[in-house]
XYZ file of C-alpha atoms in Angstrom:
674
model
C -0.353 -0.147 -0.140
C 1.299 3.430 -1.139
C 2.211 5.822 1.548
C 0.020 8.954 1.253
C 1.174 12.446 1.318
C 1.090 13.739 5.059
C -1.812 16.189 5.465
C 0.107 18.579 7.803
C 2.806 18.943 5.191
C 0.742 20.588 2.892
C 1.780 24.158 2.017
C -0.560 27.016 2.631
C -4.372 26.228 1.243
C -5.337 27.275 4.602
C -9.517 27.101 3.304
C -9.086 23.911 2.106
C -7.667 22.198 5.062
C -9.963 23.876 7.225
C -13.035 22.861 5.208
C -11.600 19.188 5.645
C -11.033 19.295 9.199
C -14.314 20.788 10.209
C -15.617 17.710 8.377
C -13.485 15.478 10.372
C -14.635 16.842 13.680
C -18.448 16.963 12.859
C -19.729 14.762 9.933
C -22.689 16.537 10.250
C -21.666 19.201 8.556
C -22.233 17.654 5.345
C -18.821 17.005 3.437
C -17.251 19.844 1.427
C -16.602 20.786 -2.441
C -13.367 21.812 -3.371
C -13.194 24.223 -6.675
C -9.809 25.481 -8.151
C -7.555 25.007 -10.978
C -5.233 21.982 -11.722
C -2.148 21.308 -9.592
C -3.530 22.966 -6.536
C -3.299 19.756 -3.974
C -7.218 19.433 -4.338
C -6.764 15.253 -4.244
C -3.498 15.366 -2.408
C -5.401 16.822 0.760
C -8.477 15.073 0.253
C -6.505 11.330 0.421
C -4.508 12.618 3.373
C -7.450 13.108 5.645
C -8.282 9.691 5.861
C -5.330 8.880 7.847
C -6.592 11.473 10.373
C -10.026 10.046 10.868
C -10.781 7.789 14.154
C -11.173 4.433 13.388
C -14.524 2.915 13.339
C -15.623 -0.467 15.310
C -17.533 -2.630 12.623
C -19.365 -6.070 13.016
C -16.970 -8.731 12.117
C -17.431 -9.937 8.683
C -19.997 -7.672 7.668
C -19.710 -6.279 4.357
C -21.659 -2.996 4.962
C -19.453 -1.967 7.916
C -22.361 -1.970 10.391
C -21.907 -0.768 13.972
C -21.749 -3.303 16.521
C -23.283 -1.101 18.860
C -26.552 -0.230 16.818
C -26.259 -2.808 14.022
C -28.567 -1.552 11.026
C -31.710 -4.417 11.101
C -32.072 -4.417 7.445
C -28.579 -4.876 6.524
C -28.227 -7.640 4.072
C -25.667 -9.544 5.668
C -27.602 -9.508 9.030
C -29.395 -9.747 11.248
C -26.527 -9.394 13.628
C -25.686 -10.438 17.517
C -24.352 -8.460 19.807
C -20.710 -8.546 19.706
C -17.689 -6.342 20.484
C -16.786 -6.151 16.869
C -13.650 -4.845 15.377
C -11.788 -1.727 14.905
C -10.390 -0.398 11.100
C -9.265 2.939 9.593
C -11.958 4.933 8.131
C -12.011 4.324 4.324
C -11.580 6.932 1.741
C -13.291 5.564 -1.432
C -12.972 7.072 -4.718
C -15.734 7.234 -7.513
C -14.464 7.211 -10.959
C -16.384 9.395 -13.112
C -16.935 6.796 -15.580
C -18.303 4.077 -13.181
C -21.464 2.321 -13.819
C -24.513 2.449 -11.948
C -23.822 -1.123 -10.733
C -20.036 -0.067 -9.698
C -21.867 2.578 -7.440
C -24.683 0.787 -5.881
C -24.101 -2.725 -6.285
C -25.254 -5.481 -8.271
C -27.885 -7.901 -8.099
C -27.975 -11.357 -9.706
C -31.471 -11.520 -11.098
C -31.260 -14.961 -12.812
C -30.613 -16.286 -9.081
C -33.567 -14.092 -7.598
C -35.822 -15.145 -10.429
C -34.921 -18.713 -10.604
C -34.003 -19.306 -6.645
C -35.368 -16.614 -4.737
C -32.177 -15.878 -3.165
C -31.014 -11.933 -2.892
C -27.221 -12.621 -4.145
C -26.003 -9.132 -3.878
C -22.442 -7.786 -4.663
C -21.927 -4.552 -2.505
C -20.845 -1.465 -4.334
C -18.846 1.866 -3.558
C -21.664 3.056 -1.600
C -21.495 0.271 0.904
C -17.492 0.425 0.748
C -17.797 4.360 1.754
C -20.548 4.074 4.639
C -19.385 5.464 7.796
C -16.265 6.919 5.973
C -15.343 9.238 2.952
C -16.595 9.084 -0.510
C -14.398 10.960 -2.788
C -15.769 12.152 -6.201
C -12.693 13.802 -8.527
C -14.178 15.930 -11.282
C -17.259 15.699 -9.604
C -19.080 18.038 -12.181
C -17.967 15.397 -14.947
C -19.963 12.850 -13.253
C -23.022 11.539 -15.140
C -26.464 12.578 -14.445
C -27.728 8.842 -13.305
C -24.445 8.747 -10.676
C -25.780 12.069 -9.328
C -29.256 10.911 -8.996
C -28.187 7.770 -7.057
C -25.894 10.186 -4.799
C -28.510 12.703 -4.086
C -30.885 9.705 -2.860
C -28.221 8.089 -0.803
C -27.065 11.621 0.524
C -30.966 12.187 1.203
C -31.736 9.159 2.892
C -28.701 7.758 4.420
C -29.418 4.564 2.632
C -29.082 2.812 -0.814
C -31.890 0.905 -2.701
C -31.115 -1.266 -5.605
C -34.034 -2.524 -7.228
C -34.746 -5.186 -10.042
C -37.960 -5.752 -11.200
C -39.357 -6.075 -7.861
C -36.410 -7.623 -6.220
C -34.998 -4.953 -3.768
C -32.050 -4.267 -1.460
C -31.311 -1.898 1.118
C -28.170 -1.272 3.461
C -27.157 2.141 5.009
C -25.050 4.633 3.135
C -23.689 7.470 5.389
C -20.614 8.806 4.440
C -18.551 12.145 4.196
C -19.206 13.314 0.644
C -16.002 15.366 -0.787
C -15.739 16.191 -4.041
C -13.026 18.006 -6.262
C -13.953 19.947 -9.577
C -11.861 22.499 -12.021
C -14.659 25.179 -12.919
C -13.080 25.589 -16.234
C -14.577 22.145 -17.240
C -18.266 22.776 -16.616
C -20.259 23.617 -13.135
C -22.222 21.395 -11.165
C -26.044 20.480 -10.825
C -27.422 22.789 -8.481
C -29.338 19.579 -6.703
C -25.773 18.012 -6.072
C -24.178 21.509 -5.066
C -26.671 21.967 -2.419
C -25.519 18.476 -1.018
C -22.388 19.963 -0.532
C -22.200 21.424 3.491
C -19.080 23.452 2.469
C -17.443 24.867 -0.539
C -13.737 26.001 -0.849
C -11.837 28.036 -3.614
C -8.466 27.085 -4.050
C -5.690 28.488 -6.185
C -2.051 27.994 -6.728
C 0.033 30.680 -4.540
C 1.679 33.783 -6.264
C 4.241 33.984 -3.275
C 7.740 32.534 -4.788
C 8.774 31.400 -1.564
C 5.689 29.287 -0.943
C 5.959 27.918 -4.163
C 9.391 26.833 -3.795
C 8.362 25.000 -0.281
C 5.762 23.572 -2.474
C 8.485 22.047 -4.695
C 10.604 21.181 -2.428
C 8.678 19.065 -0.259
C 7.062 17.074 -3.104
C 10.518 16.147 -4.653
C 11.607 14.882 -1.442
C 8.278 12.709 -0.573
C 8.315 11.509 -4.242
C 12.124 10.512 -3.518
C 11.182 8.562 -0.203
C 7.413 8.555 0.792
C 7.934 6.513 3.729
C 11.048 8.789 5.466
C 9.224 12.055 4.455
C 6.097 10.726 6.131
C 8.144 9.985 8.976
C 9.567 13.150 9.463
C 5.604 14.338 9.838
C 4.797 11.580 11.847
C 4.750 13.758 15.200
C 2.605 16.632 13.678
C 0.097 14.072 12.334
C -0.409 12.662 15.712
C -0.859 15.766 17.026
C -3.374 16.946 14.598
C -5.228 13.724 14.983
C -5.251 13.965 18.968
C -6.929 17.550 18.523
C -9.630 16.447 16.049
C -10.210 13.498 18.706
C -10.362 16.123 21.652
C -12.493 18.573 19.009
C -15.044 15.413 18.914
C -15.261 15.279 22.412
C -15.769 18.919 23.226
C -18.583 19.323 19.988
C -21.648 18.036 21.892
C -21.081 20.545 24.778
C -20.660 23.468 22.487
C -23.385 26.012 23.277
C -24.923 27.689 20.358
C -26.601 30.900 21.513
C -30.027 32.702 20.381
C -27.935 35.908 19.569
C -25.515 33.715 17.113
C -28.752 31.889 15.774
C -30.253 35.166 15.108
C -27.193 36.313 13.354
C -27.053 32.682 11.265
C -30.633 33.277 10.137
C -30.030 36.844 9.174
C -26.989 36.217 7.160
C -29.030 33.438 5.384
C -32.053 36.083 4.496
C -29.604 38.677 3.316
C -27.927 36.686 0.716
C -30.984 35.119 -0.209
C -30.101 31.304 -0.330
C -32.918 28.993 -0.989
C -34.856 26.902 1.577
C -33.207 26.443 5.269
C -30.295 23.787 4.445
C -28.157 26.918 4.536
C -28.998 27.728 8.110
C -28.591 24.261 9.424
C -25.047 23.651 7.545
C -23.968 27.234 9.433
C -24.898 26.056 12.855
C -23.113 23.209 12.375
C -20.229 24.641 11.046
C -19.877 27.446 13.554
C -20.229 24.777 16.488
C -17.477 22.698 15.042
C -15.320 25.797 14.620
C -15.710 26.305 18.252
C -14.600 23.104 19.063
C -12.101 22.942 16.858
C -10.648 26.079 18.622
C -11.128 24.298 21.994
C -14.247 26.586 22.972
C -17.337 25.829 24.733
C -19.478 28.723 23.047
C -20.019 29.918 19.195
C -18.801 33.545 18.487
C -19.808 35.938 16.335
C -16.325 35.165 14.315
C -17.457 31.628 14.179
C -20.671 32.893 12.254
C -18.655 34.766 9.720
C -16.355 32.042 9.059
C -18.933 29.382 8.524
C -21.049 31.677 6.510
C -17.774 32.242 4.070
C -17.596 28.316 3.819
C -21.409 27.469 3.782
C -22.849 30.252 1.515
C -21.078 30.828 -1.444
C -22.194 27.955 -3.673
C -26.021 28.511 -2.268
C -26.393 32.475 -2.715
C -28.976 33.105 -5.622
C -26.433 34.083 -8.689
C -26.776 34.037 -12.473
C -25.750 31.114 -14.129
C -22.218 32.864 -15.270
C -21.666 34.690 -12.241
C -18.513 33.102 -10.022
C -19.482 32.097 -6.628
C -18.433 34.262 -3.619
C -19.770 36.612 -0.969
C -19.675 40.096 -0.440
C -17.349 40.365 2.632
C -18.537 43.984 3.453
C -22.451 42.999 2.982
C -21.557 39.940 5.559
C -19.936 42.099 7.818
C -22.376 44.637 7.934
C -25.669 41.976 8.168
C -23.653 40.298 11.258
C -23.223 43.732 12.988
C -27.005 44.868 12.252
C -28.374 41.305 13.421
C -26.254 41.588 16.703
C -28.059 44.584 17.403
C -27.220 46.073 21.123
C -25.328 43.418 22.012
C -22.339 44.234 19.458
C -21.960 47.043 22.159
C -18.427 45.295 22.853
C -17.006 46.452 20.112
C -16.292 42.782 18.372
C -18.646 43.836 15.361
C -16.217 46.745 14.551
C -13.053 44.734 14.946
C -11.202 43.571 11.886
C -11.648 39.792 11.242
C -8.866 37.636 12.326
C -7.037 36.154 9.126
C -5.296 33.705 11.436
C -8.955 32.715 13.343
C -9.726 29.347 14.727
C -7.441 26.655 13.763
C -5.606 29.004 11.408
C -8.153 28.631 8.920
C -7.897 31.702 6.955
C -10.987 33.428 5.676
C -13.017 30.960 3.845
C -13.667 32.212 0.197
C -11.109 34.546 -0.798
C -12.808 38.177 -1.838
C -13.833 38.072 -5.505
C -12.452 40.796 -7.301
C -14.678 41.397 -10.229
C -13.067 44.339 -11.636
C -14.284 47.668 -12.267
C -17.484 47.617 -14.171
C -16.486 48.473 -17.791
C -19.365 47.945 -19.994
C -17.240 48.433 -23.198
C -13.328 47.072 -23.432
C -11.106 47.681 -26.217
C -10.391 44.814 -28.780
C -7.313 43.882 -30.729
C -5.959 46.315 -33.305
C -5.115 46.055 -36.965
C -8.741 44.867 -38.461
C -9.126 43.937 -42.341
C -10.362 47.321 -43.429
C -11.995 46.678 -46.909
C -15.512 45.251 -47.121
C -18.739 45.956 -44.976
C -19.236 48.971 -43.460
C -18.319 49.136 -39.879
C -21.814 50.592 -38.680
C -22.631 53.297 -36.643
C -20.469 51.971 -33.463
C -17.654 53.948 -31.872
C -14.720 52.898 -33.613
C -11.362 52.312 -32.234
C -8.388 54.787 -33.253
C -7.213 51.722 -35.915
C -10.401 52.812 -37.909
C -12.819 49.663 -38.665
C -12.602 47.293 -35.609
C -15.663 47.979 -32.782
C -14.715 47.784 -29.277
C -17.086 44.922 -27.762
C -20.466 45.744 -26.444
C -22.366 44.033 -23.565
C -25.186 41.183 -24.186
C -28.476 42.300 -24.146
C -30.626 40.649 -21.640
C -31.016 36.586 -22.234
C -34.118 34.866 -22.964
C -35.302 31.399 -22.612
C -34.723 29.885 -26.403
C -36.644 27.357 -28.091
C -34.946 23.823 -27.552
C -33.046 23.001 -30.801
C -32.319 19.207 -31.108
C -30.078 16.492 -33.222
C -32.547 14.524 -35.403
C -32.331 10.671 -35.075
C -31.481 8.741 -32.013
C -27.830 8.886 -30.308
C -26.052 7.110 -27.818
C -23.794 9.985 -26.063
C -23.753 11.061 -22.758
C -26.672 11.364 -20.748
C -27.964 15.090 -21.186
C -31.213 16.778 -21.615
C -31.182 17.659 -25.411
C -31.770 15.059 -28.244
C -33.393 11.739 -28.054
C -30.881 8.432 -27.589
C -30.640 5.005 -26.113
C -29.783 5.576 -22.643
C -29.475 3.499 -19.324
C -32.477 5.755 -17.736
C -35.787 6.484 -19.618
C -39.070 5.040 -20.743
C -38.512 1.512 -22.021
C -38.859 0.701 -25.623
C -38.124 -2.740 -26.135
C -35.960 -5.694 -25.262
C -32.614 -7.491 -26.431
C -30.149 -10.047 -25.362
C -27.694 -8.433 -22.915
C -24.178 -8.155 -24.218
C -22.684 -8.101 -20.747
C -23.723 -7.970 -17.215
C -27.592 -7.434 -17.122
C -28.321 -3.920 -15.453
C -31.964 -3.498 -16.540
C -34.371 -6.872 -16.583
C -37.064 -6.598 -19.288
C -39.287 -8.982 -17.312
C -42.000 -9.538 -19.931
C -39.383 -10.451 -22.500
C -37.544 -12.721 -20.164
C -40.798 -14.625 -19.392
C -41.834 -14.803 -22.967
C -38.189 -16.434 -23.816
C -38.458 -18.962 -20.824
C -42.019 -19.902 -21.248
C -41.529 -22.241 -24.062
C -38.816 -24.292 -22.700
C -40.812 -25.187 -19.175
C -41.871 -28.731 -19.895
C -38.392 -29.370 -21.663
C -36.694 -28.033 -18.473
C -38.693 -30.607 -15.986
C -40.652 -27.628 -14.402
C -42.834 -29.162 -11.565
C -43.869 -26.283 -9.065
C -44.845 -23.080 -9.786
C -41.315 -21.646 -9.951
C -40.523 -20.474 -13.662
C -37.151 -21.980 -14.920
C -34.719 -19.764 -16.080
C -31.825 -19.933 -17.749
C -29.119 -17.052 -18.791
C -30.181 -17.323 -22.355
C -33.741 -16.406 -21.733
C -32.491 -12.962 -19.715
C -33.478 -9.933 -21.850
C -32.234 -6.064 -21.216
C -34.608 -3.680 -21.505
C -33.775 -0.902 -24.166
C -34.568 2.518 -22.695
C -34.784 5.901 -24.871
C -33.549 9.176 -22.882
C -32.024 12.126 -23.732
C -28.406 12.971 -24.535
C -25.987 16.308 -24.376
C -24.660 17.148 -27.469
C -21.810 19.296 -28.639
C -22.994 22.721 -29.645
C -20.590 24.517 -31.797
C -21.328 28.257 -32.248
C -19.810 30.339 -35.192
C -20.178 33.694 -34.767
C -20.010 36.564 -37.381
C -17.865 39.095 -35.772
C -17.120 41.133 -39.076
C -17.753 44.914 -39.760
C -21.530 44.089 -41.371
C -22.541 42.958 -37.426
C -20.412 45.885 -35.785
C -23.963 48.309 -35.066
C -24.135 48.182 -31.343
C -27.370 47.387 -30.947
C -27.496 44.773 -33.368
C -24.509 43.107 -31.934
C -25.774 43.545 -28.469
C -28.860 41.670 -29.258
C -26.403 39.039 -31.284
C -24.615 38.372 -27.960
C -27.888 38.160 -26.261
C -29.041 35.710 -28.275
C -26.027 33.479 -28.220
C -26.136 34.019 -24.264
C -29.228 32.861 -24.334
C -28.500 29.567 -26.584
C -25.351 29.163 -24.256
C -27.684 29.159 -20.853
C -29.837 26.329 -22.791
C -26.560 24.542 -23.459
C -25.891 24.922 -19.805
C -29.227 23.443 -18.818
C -28.933 20.549 -20.948
C -25.586 19.338 -19.951
C -24.017 20.229 -23.420
C -20.487 20.763 -24.317
C -19.728 23.843 -26.062
C -17.362 25.477 -28.580
C -17.209 29.008 -30.153
C -15.960 29.786 -33.261
C -15.655 33.243 -34.895
C -14.791 34.800 -37.986
C -14.015 38.531 -39.080
C -11.334 40.354 -41.210
C -9.532 37.756 -43.467
C -9.744 34.785 -41.109
C -11.529 32.421 -38.692
C -10.449 31.693 -34.941
C -11.375 28.905 -32.508
C -11.933 31.167 -29.787
C -13.007 28.428 -27.321
C -12.273 24.572 -28.421
C -14.981 22.305 -27.036
C -15.621 21.884 -23.402
C -18.059 21.693 -20.881
C -17.468 25.085 -19.201
C -20.159 27.308 -20.355
C -18.924 29.908 -18.549
C -15.706 30.203 -20.342
C -17.738 30.546 -23.409
C -19.801 33.063 -22.205
C -16.555 35.082 -20.890
C -15.130 34.948 -24.610
C -18.271 36.008 -26.330
C -18.340 39.015 -23.845
C -15.268 40.286 -24.529
C -15.799 39.601 -28.716
C -14.758 42.794 -30.927
C -15.857 43.156 -34.345
C -14.762 44.686 -37.411
C -13.669 44.038 -40.993
C -14.526 41.846 -43.560
C -16.794 38.574 -43.497
C -15.046 35.294 -44.182
C -17.800 33.126 -43.736
C -16.028 30.102 -45.503
C -13.402 30.431 -43.606
C -15.488 30.202 -40.254
C -17.535 27.152 -41.611
C -14.225 25.323 -42.846
C -12.882 25.908 -39.370
C -15.776 24.653 -37.779
C -15.587 21.474 -40.153
C -12.042 20.667 -38.746
C -13.246 21.209 -35.170
C -15.946 18.828 -35.578
C -13.918 16.410 -37.475
C -11.270 16.284 -34.458
C -14.038 16.040 -32.025
C -15.589 12.893 -33.736
C -12.172 11.375 -33.093
C -12.170 12.437 -29.519
C -15.703 11.555 -28.627
C -17.495 9.776 -31.488
C -20.928 9.156 -29.798
C -21.601 12.678 -28.820
C -23.379 14.286 -31.685
C -22.823 17.552 -32.896
C -25.166 20.714 -33.413
C -23.771 23.676 -35.365
C -25.433 27.177 -34.776
C -24.115 29.609 -37.177
C -24.972 32.979 -36.295
C -24.592 35.591 -39.164
C -26.686 37.892 -41.538
C -25.215 35.347 -44.403
C -23.251 38.125 -46.337
C -19.526 36.980 -47.173
C -17.122 39.488 -48.572
C -13.308 39.432 -49.116
C -11.592 36.770 -51.843
C -12.618 35.548 -55.057
C -16.168 34.533 -55.179
C -16.962 34.586 -51.282
C -20.643 33.409 -51.699
C -19.682 30.300 -53.919
C -16.931 29.225 -51.258
C -19.507 29.752 -48.314
C -21.621 27.703 -50.282
C -19.386 24.828 -50.708
C -18.232 25.068 -47.255
C -21.701 24.781 -46.228
C -22.541 21.694 -48.377
C -19.683 20.117 -46.973
C -21.593 19.865 -43.239
C -24.376 18.859 -45.177
C -22.740 16.035 -46.498
C -21.608 14.678 -43.277
C -25.181 14.847 -42.140
C -24.268 17.637 -39.283
C -27.302 19.095 -38.013
C -27.363 22.633 -38.167
C -29.066 26.003 -37.528
C -28.582 29.478 -38.889
C -29.564 32.330 -36.837
C -30.545 34.893 -39.061
C -29.351 38.301 -37.675
C -30.075 40.457 -40.949
C -32.202 43.929 -40.166
C -34.045 46.442 -41.968
C -37.088 46.449 -44.033
C -34.902 45.229 -47.100
C -33.867 41.505 -46.616
C -31.312 39.608 -49.175
C -32.387 36.501 -47.508
C -28.696 34.970 -47.736
C -28.881 32.993 -44.297
C -31.673 31.378 -45.354
C -29.658 30.115 -48.643
C -26.898 29.393 -45.985
C -29.352 27.250 -44.180
C -30.352 24.988 -47.436
C -26.715 24.834 -48.389
C -25.975 23.518 -44.713
C -29.118 21.229 -45.229
C -30.464 22.585 -41.952
C -33.076 25.699 -40.883
C -32.686 29.123 -40.761
C -34.388 31.244 -37.940
C -34.629 34.914 -36.901
C -33.578 36.405 -33.825
C -36.876 36.993 -32.960
C -38.384 33.505 -33.646
C -35.487 31.917 -31.403
C -37.498 33.039 -28.346
C -39.205 30.017 -26.925
C -42.554 32.129 -26.788
C -42.358 33.400 -30.540
C -41.784 30.267 -32.700
C -43.863 27.051 -32.842
C -42.299 23.704 -34.352
C -38.570 24.823 -34.858
C -37.541 21.432 -33.350
C -39.764 19.702 -35.822
C -38.110 22.016 -38.557
C -34.526 21.387 -37.878
C -35.279 17.496 -37.636
C -37.176 17.521 -40.976
C -34.213 19.485 -42.508
C -31.619 16.804 -40.986
C -33.869 14.078 -42.458
C -34.035 16.022 -45.806
C -30.210 16.424 -45.898
């Protein structure tokens, strides 16, 4: 067994260490979500925590880690007789992003259940994690059906495995710890709320601290056991402090004045539901116990808010999490009322507060409110008129403008039946959804089609010597249910940023439409990419990613101006889709071209654009052209481009969900015609 990196040897990352330690003191806090860039010791810290957790007493031989004092009466390995039990270290169980449902919840032998009436059950990761830590790296990339199972287990403290009326239940109470890189996509709100705390981590910009990180890591890699031995004393001291805080925790007093501060803070930041209040109360109590105090203070409440509220406050989908600390301090002072006369409310918060934990989530530096930021210099000057917007000193390029208010769009989908990652856009064969038929299982049976199985077994009962009421079932009789649900797609935006789009009001509306489509992609669990074209060439502004936030940020800063190399934009999109088909062949693309259809620059640009469009149509790529042409006189160029692409065209006004009927049908019909 490899030697884990010592928890006490981690340099910096005070908020990360504090969040994990508070959960070690009080598992009722509800776990922690660690958000941050790559290479910031997220996984290292989580794996190191297990060595600090107290040992757990379990029933000897029980695969479900039952407590010998109060064994689970419904344990599949039970019932258990009273016994002393055995002690073992707390487990850290890792859930891979690509795990199957059976790997998570366990597998039931359907054949034995039907033919013998025996519940032959193989436990999954939820059983292994009971009374320990369940760690999900890249939790934001977890498939939706696994998220649903995690939500059920976290809410009920138990896992249920059901196969056509045969069910097994076992306890599943665990400390849920997740890590994620926000650039790779956000987390579903339902699962986000299940994490008690959240912390933001980033690499230090301090040279000395970075040097120390590298020095310790190299020493550990050279001799893991020797390095861990040098930190053994600090590890034991921290382990004893956790044990002492656990003993003190039940005696910590949470006064009415502090409770009012907690309630006032949650109300001020408009969090949904009451879970935030409860988590804050438990976190503040754990902070007091960690500091060796038997009473919760206002500073504990402040620290608890910085850890428990950033991911729960109401915010727009593309806003970064975080709290306004000035508003937090004002709220705490107002809630304290006359009791704040001792001056505590006016003191600067101690950055080295209880446990040396730091200040929760670092202040969010959103920068000045600048509606318009300068773009790149040196645009192509010929061709389209720059529009009435204010030009930059270089002459043709317009400064970026803000997007108009997003709106709810009509759903666009890819025609046919796919087999991609679970999502909410296009029809697909999935593990979850409505049953549409049956087939022979290709591997392990996961979803039994009972009627088809009985129908397959029925003709052979006499030959198999059936004499009683039971059905004689063989493996060849088993049938897997085929189900239809929804998949997520790759939505590739190709946005015209040329001079013909540069009028400020017009470009603001265009960005608003694309932002609305991005919001729709976020809600439907799609991957997105962004290609823009202007001047002489096209540019992949954002390669396909799960981070819709990144696409929104790139769109917001997009400058305009110059000619309209429409063909170049379509060809660049073709290259992007070709590469993505090799990387992820099961994820089907949807091409969304946002343009007025004009093409300028180079010899015969219109014909080149038409040929590029037909290239997409030949490969069966589903496409939609968002027609941005405005004015009384319309040339209909976007509609012609849609015909070349084998897709459909829709105006900006028609894109709204309440202004258009049957757009999905049009997209699908165009796809079939292509």
